[in-house]
Amino acid sequence: MSLIPVKIAFVFRSQLAWIQPVCLPAPVGKGRPGSCSQKGCDEGRGIKSPLAAELSASAWDKPQPQARAARLARMAEQNCPPPSSCDCFVTLPPATASRAVIFGKNSDRPRDEVQEVVYLPAATYARGAKLKCTYIEVEQAERTHAVILSRPAWLWGAEMGANEHGVCIGNEGVWTKEPVGEEEALLGMDLVRLGLERGRSAHEALQVITALLERYGQGGSCKEESTPFVYHNTFLLADRTEAWVLETAGRYWAAQRIREGTRNISNQLSIGTEITAEHAGLRRHAQSQGWWSGDGEFNFTKVFSLTHQPVRMEAAKARYCAGKELLQQHAGRITAETIMAILRDKASGICVDSEGFRTTGSMVSILPQDPALPCVHFFTATPDPSRSIFKPFIFVANVTPVLQAMSPSFGDKDPVQKVPRFQSRVDRRHQLYRAHQAALDLMETNQEQGQKLQQTMQDLERQGLEAMKEMLASGITLDPEELADLLFDCVDTEIMFYK
């Protein structure tokens, strides 16, 4: 019987009664990837890609403590610190297996930071209304689009997300010749949410972000700690037809349109001379600072990159090249499962698991080019995608709030709202996070039970993926009331399973 006409989340619930071990997915890569030919990768001389022979084994097949120890040992031999950054991917036809754009991101953040998944419906506001972002106020739009966000629970913005029009955005931290300042302004994560709430296409969202960037600037601490951690941002934006890479240095920016193939970003500038749009004063500013002579081609990466890169950015080069190589290996047959497997890859450092940082949330989206088909967005809402379940979400009216994946609110008593900020900490763990923590503890302390648990989690995810793929392939219109409960039911079932 087809899974489509019935309650989709029932697929998840039914696993609790009859689930059996299943075969695990094939590995993402075969053999050791070669060197990366992307411009700038050869500048990382002395830093070899951490991808190794283990790439031929799925992260689900490997006992996690041994995998983590082996990865850290390889990085120590290469004189590289554990990575502490994000990775964002997009693939467009003909690189994808179907006529769809596929977007994915790992959000790599402080290890104990809680990431929540929040749905916000479309809304209207009075002309001239103000909007409080994480630190500053901006003018509110008269109408905002419905959005689904994966965000650090302490801030207003988001690390990644999507809107009702099929726009997806993710950001990355970057350091350039343009100095960062501790003065509070818009965070890159605020700009992600603002772009999603106000943009009906990737290009329109880019215009929203750059206009706000030029007016308000970017700045303020990006971690929930009293010691400031400040960076500028790069962004990957995608919709059903195209993608954009937006890279910034202070209030200055350059953007590149991507119409086919694959693209990834990893905490470094990557736009060279292929600039589609830019800040009106970008080149003039570079000349005034003595960074560019004004002669010859203007290469954004070469002009604005630091002469001596921070260690974290040097390490990001290997990760960027590894991600690019993985995308190229599967060009022409990339699916959502391919991107999920890449996000789970610990050998490359794309799935982060270090003492200070780890992947705290992950997202994959399928954006069909046929506008009659719905976009499907998958979120973990839990740390470490190699030991998490990607759960589906589809925009419809009257979406059921997923309170189990939302952190508690502390209002005016929140340490983020008090000045000076971050003088104390509060417990932001949501119900799903707590249940998942218990599951991770089991995996760490009982290898046999941990492996069984991982196999069951993978089967739960596979059932949801198959249901979504069958829906897209058949073109069957589903009951909106059923879809309104989809993410809620999947999260609720996951929590019951952990108990």
Short mmCIF file of N, CA and C in Angstrom, two decimals, residues 218-321:
data_model
loop_
_atom_site.label_atom_id
_atom_site.label_comp_id
_atom_site.label_asym_id
_atom_site.label_seq_id
_atom_site.Cartn_x
_atom_site.Cartn_y
_atom_site.Cartn_z
N GLN A 218 26.98 45.23 10.23
CA GLN A 218 26.92 43.96 10.94
C GLN A 218 27.91 44.00 12.10
N GLY A 219 27.52 43.43 13.23
CA GLY A 219 28.39 43.46 14.38
C GLY A 219 27.69 42.97 15.63
N GLY A 220 28.47 42.77 16.69
CA GLY A 220 27.97 42.23 17.94
C GLY A 220 28.44 40.80 18.13
N SER A 221 28.47 40.35 19.36
CA SER A 221 28.96 39.02 19.65
C SER A 221 28.03 37.95 19.09
N CYS A 222 28.62 36.90 18.54
CA CYS A 222 27.86 35.82 17.91
C CYS A 222 27.79 34.56 18.77
N LYS A 223 28.27 34.68 20.03
CA LYS A 223 28.17 33.57 20.96
C LYS A 223 27.57 34.05 22.27
N GLU A 224 26.93 33.12 22.97
CA GLU A 224 26.29 33.44 24.24
C GLU A 224 27.34 33.38 25.36
N GLU A 225 28.33 34.26 25.25
CA GLU A 225 29.40 34.31 26.23
C GLU A 225 29.82 35.75 26.45
N SER A 226 30.37 36.03 27.63
CA SER A 226 30.77 37.39 27.94
C SER A 226 31.97 37.85 27.13
N THR A 227 32.82 36.91 26.70
CA THR A 227 33.95 37.24 25.82
C THR A 227 33.44 37.36 24.40
N PRO A 228 33.58 38.52 23.77
CA PRO A 228 33.00 38.71 22.43
C PRO A 228 33.61 37.77 21.39
N PHE A 229 32.77 37.29 20.49
CA PHE A 229 33.19 36.51 19.33
C PHE A 229 32.48 37.11 18.14
N VAL A 230 33.23 37.81 17.30
CA VAL A 230 32.63 38.63 16.25
C VAL A 230 33.17 38.20 14.88
N TYR A 231 32.29 38.16 13.90
CA TYR A 231 32.73 37.86 12.53
C TYR A 231 31.79 38.53 11.55
N HIS A 232 32.26 38.62 10.31
CA HIS A 232 31.40 39.02 9.20
C HIS A 232 30.85 37.76 8.55
N ASN A 233 30.12 37.88 7.45
CA ASN A 233 29.33 36.74 6.99
C ASN A 233 29.38 36.52 5.49
N THR A 234 29.27 35.25 5.12
CA THR A 234 28.94 34.86 3.76
C THR A 234 27.60 34.14 3.82
N PHE A 235 26.88 34.13 2.72
CA PHE A 235 25.54 33.54 2.67
C PHE A 235 25.39 32.70 1.41
N LEU A 236 24.61 31.64 1.52
CA LEU A 236 24.17 30.87 0.36
C LEU A 236 22.65 30.93 0.33
N LEU A 237 22.11 31.44 -0.78
CA LEU A 237 20.67 31.60 -0.95
C LEU A 237 20.22 30.75 -2.14
N ALA A 238 19.08 30.11 -2.03
CA ALA A 238 18.60 29.27 -3.13
C ALA A 238 17.08 29.33 -3.20
N ASP A 239 16.57 29.12 -4.41
CA ASP A 239 15.13 28.93 -4.62
C ASP A 239 14.95 27.83 -5.66
N ARG A 240 13.78 27.73 -6.24
CA ARG A 240 13.50 26.64 -7.18
C ARG A 240 14.29 26.73 -8.48
N THR A 241 14.81 27.89 -8.81
CA THR A 241 15.42 28.07 -10.13
C THR A 241 16.90 28.44 -10.11
N GLU A 242 17.39 29.04 -9.03
CA GLU A 242 18.77 29.49 -9.00
C GLU A 242 19.27 29.63 -7.58
N ALA A 243 20.57 29.89 -7.45
CA ALA A 243 21.19 30.13 -6.16
C ALA A 243 22.11 31.34 -6.26
N TRP A 244 22.41 31.93 -5.12
CA TRP A 244 23.32 33.07 -5.04
C TRP A 244 24.29 32.86 -3.88
N VAL A 245 25.54 33.19 -4.11
CA VAL A 245 26.53 33.29 -3.04
C VAL A 245 26.73 34.77 -2.77
N LEU A 246 26.58 35.17 -1.52
CA LEU A 246 26.76 36.55 -1.10
C LEU A 246 27.87 36.58 -0.06
N GLU A 247 28.92 37.36 -0.33
CA GLU A 247 30.05 37.44 0.60
C GLU A 247 30.25 38.90 1.01
N THR A 248 30.52 39.11 2.30
CA THR A 248 30.56 40.46 2.84
C THR A 248 31.88 40.75 3.54
N ALA A 249 32.18 42.04 3.63
CA ALA A 249 33.30 42.55 4.40
C ALA A 249 32.84 43.89 4.97
N GLY A 250 32.42 43.88 6.23
CA GLY A 250 31.80 45.07 6.79
C GLY A 250 30.48 45.34 6.09
N ARG A 251 30.33 46.57 5.57
CA ARG A 251 29.12 46.92 4.82
C ARG A 251 29.28 46.67 3.33
N TYR A 252 30.43 46.19 2.91
CA TYR A 252 30.70 45.95 1.50
C TYR A 252 30.41 44.50 1.16
N TRP A 253 30.09 44.24 -0.13
CA TRP A 253 29.67 42.90 -0.49
C TRP A 253 29.85 42.65 -1.99
N ALA A 254 29.90 41.36 -2.32
CA ALA A 254 29.89 40.91 -3.71
C ALA A 254 29.02 39.66 -3.78
N ALA A 255 28.37 39.45 -4.91
CA ALA A 255 27.46 38.31 -5.06
C ALA A 255 27.68 37.63 -6.41
N GLN A 256 27.48 36.32 -6.41
CA GLN A 256 27.62 35.52 -7.62
C GLN A 256 26.37 34.67 -7.81
N ARG A 257 25.78 34.72 -9.01
CA ARG A 257 24.61 33.91 -9.33
C ARG A 257 25.06 32.52 -9.79
N ILE A 258 24.37 31.49 -9.30
CA ILE A 258 24.65 30.10 -9.67
C ILE A 258 23.39 29.56 -10.35
N ARG A 259 23.49 29.17 -11.61
CA ARG A 259 22.32 28.71 -12.35
C ARG A 259 22.30 27.20 -12.61
N GLU A 260 23.44 26.54 -12.44
CA GLU A 260 23.49 25.09 -12.63
C GLU A 260 24.69 24.53 -11.88
N GLY A 261 24.69 23.20 -11.71
CA GLY A 261 25.82 22.55 -11.09
C GLY A 261 25.80 22.59 -9.58
N THR A 262 26.97 22.67 -8.97
CA THR A 262 27.10 22.59 -7.52
C THR A 262 27.90 23.78 -6.99
N ARG A 263 27.66 24.09 -5.71
CA ARG A 263 28.41 25.17 -5.06
C ARG A 263 28.38 24.93 -3.56
N ASN A 264 29.45 25.27 -2.89
CA ASN A 264 29.50 25.18 -1.43
C ASN A 264 30.30 26.35 -0.87
N ILE A 265 30.06 26.68 0.39
CA ILE A 265 30.82 27.72 1.08
C ILE A 265 31.23 27.18 2.45
N SER A 266 32.41 27.62 2.91
CA SER A 266 32.95 27.11 4.18
C SER A 266 33.87 28.14 4.82
N ASN A 267 33.31 29.20 5.37
CA ASN A 267 34.05 30.13 6.22
C ASN A 267 35.27 30.75 5.56
N GLN A 268 35.15 31.11 4.31
CA GLN A 268 36.20 31.83 3.61
C GLN A 268 35.58 32.50 2.40
N LEU A 269 36.25 33.51 1.90
CA LEU A 269 35.79 34.14 0.67
C LEU A 269 36.06 33.20 -0.48
N SER A 270 35.13 33.14 -1.43
CA SER A 270 35.29 32.21 -2.55
C SER A 270 34.92 32.83 -3.89
N ILE A 271 34.39 34.05 -3.89
CA ILE A 271 34.04 34.72 -5.14
C ILE A 271 35.29 35.40 -5.69
N GLY A 272 35.68 35.01 -6.89
CA GLY A 272 36.86 35.61 -7.52
C GLY A 272 36.46 36.76 -8.42
N THR A 273 36.60 36.55 -9.72
CA THR A 273 36.24 37.58 -10.70
C THR A 273 34.82 37.39 -11.21
N GLU A 274 34.16 36.29 -10.80
CA GLU A 274 32.81 35.97 -11.30
C GLU A 274 31.77 36.71 -10.47
N ILE A 275 31.80 38.03 -10.52
CA ILE A 275 30.91 38.85 -9.70
C ILE A 275 29.69 39.24 -10.53
N THR A 276 28.50 38.88 -10.04
CA THR A 276 27.26 39.23 -10.73
C THR A 276 26.72 40.57 -10.26
N ALA A 277 26.87 40.86 -8.97
CA ALA A 277 26.41 42.12 -8.39
C ALA A 277 27.35 42.49 -7.25
N GLU A 278 27.42 43.79 -6.92
CA GLU A 278 28.34 44.22 -5.87
C GLU A 278 27.91 45.56 -5.28
N HIS A 279 28.45 45.87 -4.11
CA HIS A 279 28.26 47.18 -3.49
C HIS A 279 28.77 48.26 -4.44
N ALA A 280 28.02 49.35 -4.56
CA ALA A 280 28.38 50.39 -5.52
C ALA A 280 29.77 50.97 -5.26
N GLY A 281 30.20 50.99 -4.02
CA GLY A 281 31.50 51.57 -3.70
C GLY A 281 32.58 50.55 -3.40
N LEU A 282 32.34 49.29 -3.75
CA LEU A 282 33.28 48.21 -3.40
C LEU A 282 34.68 48.45 -3.93
N ARG A 283 34.81 48.68 -5.21
CA ARG A 283 36.15 48.80 -5.83
C ARG A 283 36.82 50.12 -5.42
N ARG A 284 36.02 51.15 -5.30
CA ARG A 284 36.58 52.43 -4.86
C ARG A 284 37.14 52.31 -3.44
N HIS A 285 36.42 51.60 -2.58
CA HIS A 285 36.90 51.40 -1.21
C HIS A 285 38.18 50.59 -1.21
N ALA A 286 38.24 49.53 -2.02
CA ALA A 286 39.45 48.71 -2.07
C ALA A 286 40.66 49.53 -2.52
N GLN A 287 40.45 50.40 -3.49
CA GLN A 287 41.54 51.26 -3.95
C GLN A 287 41.97 52.24 -2.86
N SER A 288 41.02 52.82 -2.16
CA SER A 288 41.35 53.80 -1.12
C SER A 288 42.14 53.19 0.02
N GLN A 289 41.96 51.89 0.24
CA GLN A 289 42.69 51.20 1.30
C GLN A 289 44.03 50.65 0.82
N GLY A 290 44.30 50.77 -0.47
CA GLY A 290 45.55 50.24 -1.01
C GLY A 290 45.54 48.74 -1.23
N TRP A 291 44.34 48.15 -1.27
CA TRP A 291 44.23 46.70 -1.46
C TRP A 291 44.17 46.32 -2.94
N TRP A 292 43.86 47.28 -3.79
CA TRP A 292 43.74 47.02 -5.23
C TRP A 292 44.21 48.25 -5.96
N SER A 293 44.99 48.01 -7.02
CA SER A 293 45.58 49.12 -7.76
C SER A 293 44.60 49.78 -8.71
N GLY A 294 43.53 49.06 -9.06
CA GLY A 294 42.60 49.56 -10.05
C GLY A 294 42.89 49.05 -11.44
N ASP A 295 44.00 48.37 -11.62
CA ASP A 295 44.38 47.81 -12.91
C ASP A 295 44.03 46.32 -12.97
N GLY A 296 43.62 45.87 -14.14
CA GLY A 296 43.35 44.46 -14.34
C GLY A 296 42.03 44.03 -13.73
N GLU A 297 41.81 42.70 -13.70
CA GLU A 297 40.57 42.15 -13.18
C GLU A 297 40.49 42.36 -11.67
N PHE A 298 39.26 42.53 -11.20
CA PHE A 298 39.02 42.67 -9.77
C PHE A 298 38.61 41.33 -9.21
N ASN A 299 39.45 40.75 -8.35
CA ASN A 299 39.21 39.45 -7.74
C ASN A 299 38.84 39.69 -6.27
N PHE A 300 37.56 39.52 -5.95
CA PHE A 300 37.07 39.84 -4.62
C PHE A 300 37.82 39.07 -3.54
N THR A 301 38.02 37.78 -3.74
CA THR A 301 38.70 36.97 -2.74
C THR A 301 40.12 37.45 -2.51
N LYS A 302 40.86 37.69 -3.57
CA LYS A 302 42.26 38.10 -3.42
C LYS A 302 42.37 39.50 -2.81
N VAL A 303 41.46 40.37 -3.17
CA VAL A 303 41.53 41.75 -2.69
C VAL A 303 41.17 41.85 -1.21
N PHE A 304 40.15 41.11 -0.76
CA PHE A 304 39.64 41.30 0.59
C PHE A 304 40.08 40.24 1.59
N SER A 305 40.69 39.15 1.14
CA SER A 305 41.14 38.12 2.10
C SER A 305 42.34 38.62 2.89
N LEU A 306 42.40 38.22 4.14
CA LEU A 306 43.54 38.57 4.99
C LEU A 306 44.82 37.97 4.45
N THR A 307 45.90 38.72 4.56
CA THR A 307 47.20 38.21 4.11
C THR A 307 47.61 37.01 4.96
N HIS A 308 47.40 37.12 6.26
CA HIS A 308 47.68 36.02 7.18
C HIS A 308 46.35 35.57 7.78
N GLN A 309 45.88 34.43 7.33
CA GLN A 309 44.57 33.94 7.71
C GLN A 309 44.57 33.42 9.15
N PRO A 310 43.49 33.65 9.90
CA PRO A 310 43.35 32.98 11.20
C PRO A 310 43.41 31.47 11.02
N VAL A 311 43.84 30.78 12.05
CA VAL A 311 43.98 29.33 11.97
C VAL A 311 42.67 28.67 11.58
N ARG A 312 41.56 29.19 12.12
CA ARG A 312 40.26 28.57 11.82
C ARG A 312 39.92 28.66 10.33
N MET A 313 40.39 29.75 9.66
CA MET A 313 40.10 29.89 8.23
C MET A 313 41.03 29.02 7.39
N GLU A 314 42.27 28.84 7.85
CA GLU A 314 43.18 27.93 7.15
C GLU A 314 42.61 26.52 7.17
N ALA A 315 42.10 26.10 8.34
CA ALA A 315 41.52 24.76 8.44
C ALA A 315 40.28 24.63 7.56
N ALA A 316 39.56 25.74 7.37
CA ALA A 316 38.33 25.70 6.58
C ALA A 316 38.62 25.42 5.11
N LYS A 317 39.83 25.76 4.64
CA LYS A 317 40.15 25.53 3.23
C LYS A 317 40.07 24.06 2.87
N ALA A 318 40.62 23.21 3.76
CA ALA A 318 40.59 21.78 3.49
C ALA A 318 39.15 21.27 3.49
N ARG A 319 38.35 21.80 4.41
CA ARG A 319 36.95 21.38 4.49
C ARG A 319 36.16 21.83 3.26
N TYR A 320 36.46 23.04 2.80
CA TYR A 320 35.80 23.56 1.60
C TYR A 320 36.13 22.69 0.39
N CYS A 321 37.40 22.34 0.25
CA CYS A 321 37.81 21.50 -0.88
C CYS A 321 37.22 20.10 -0.79
#
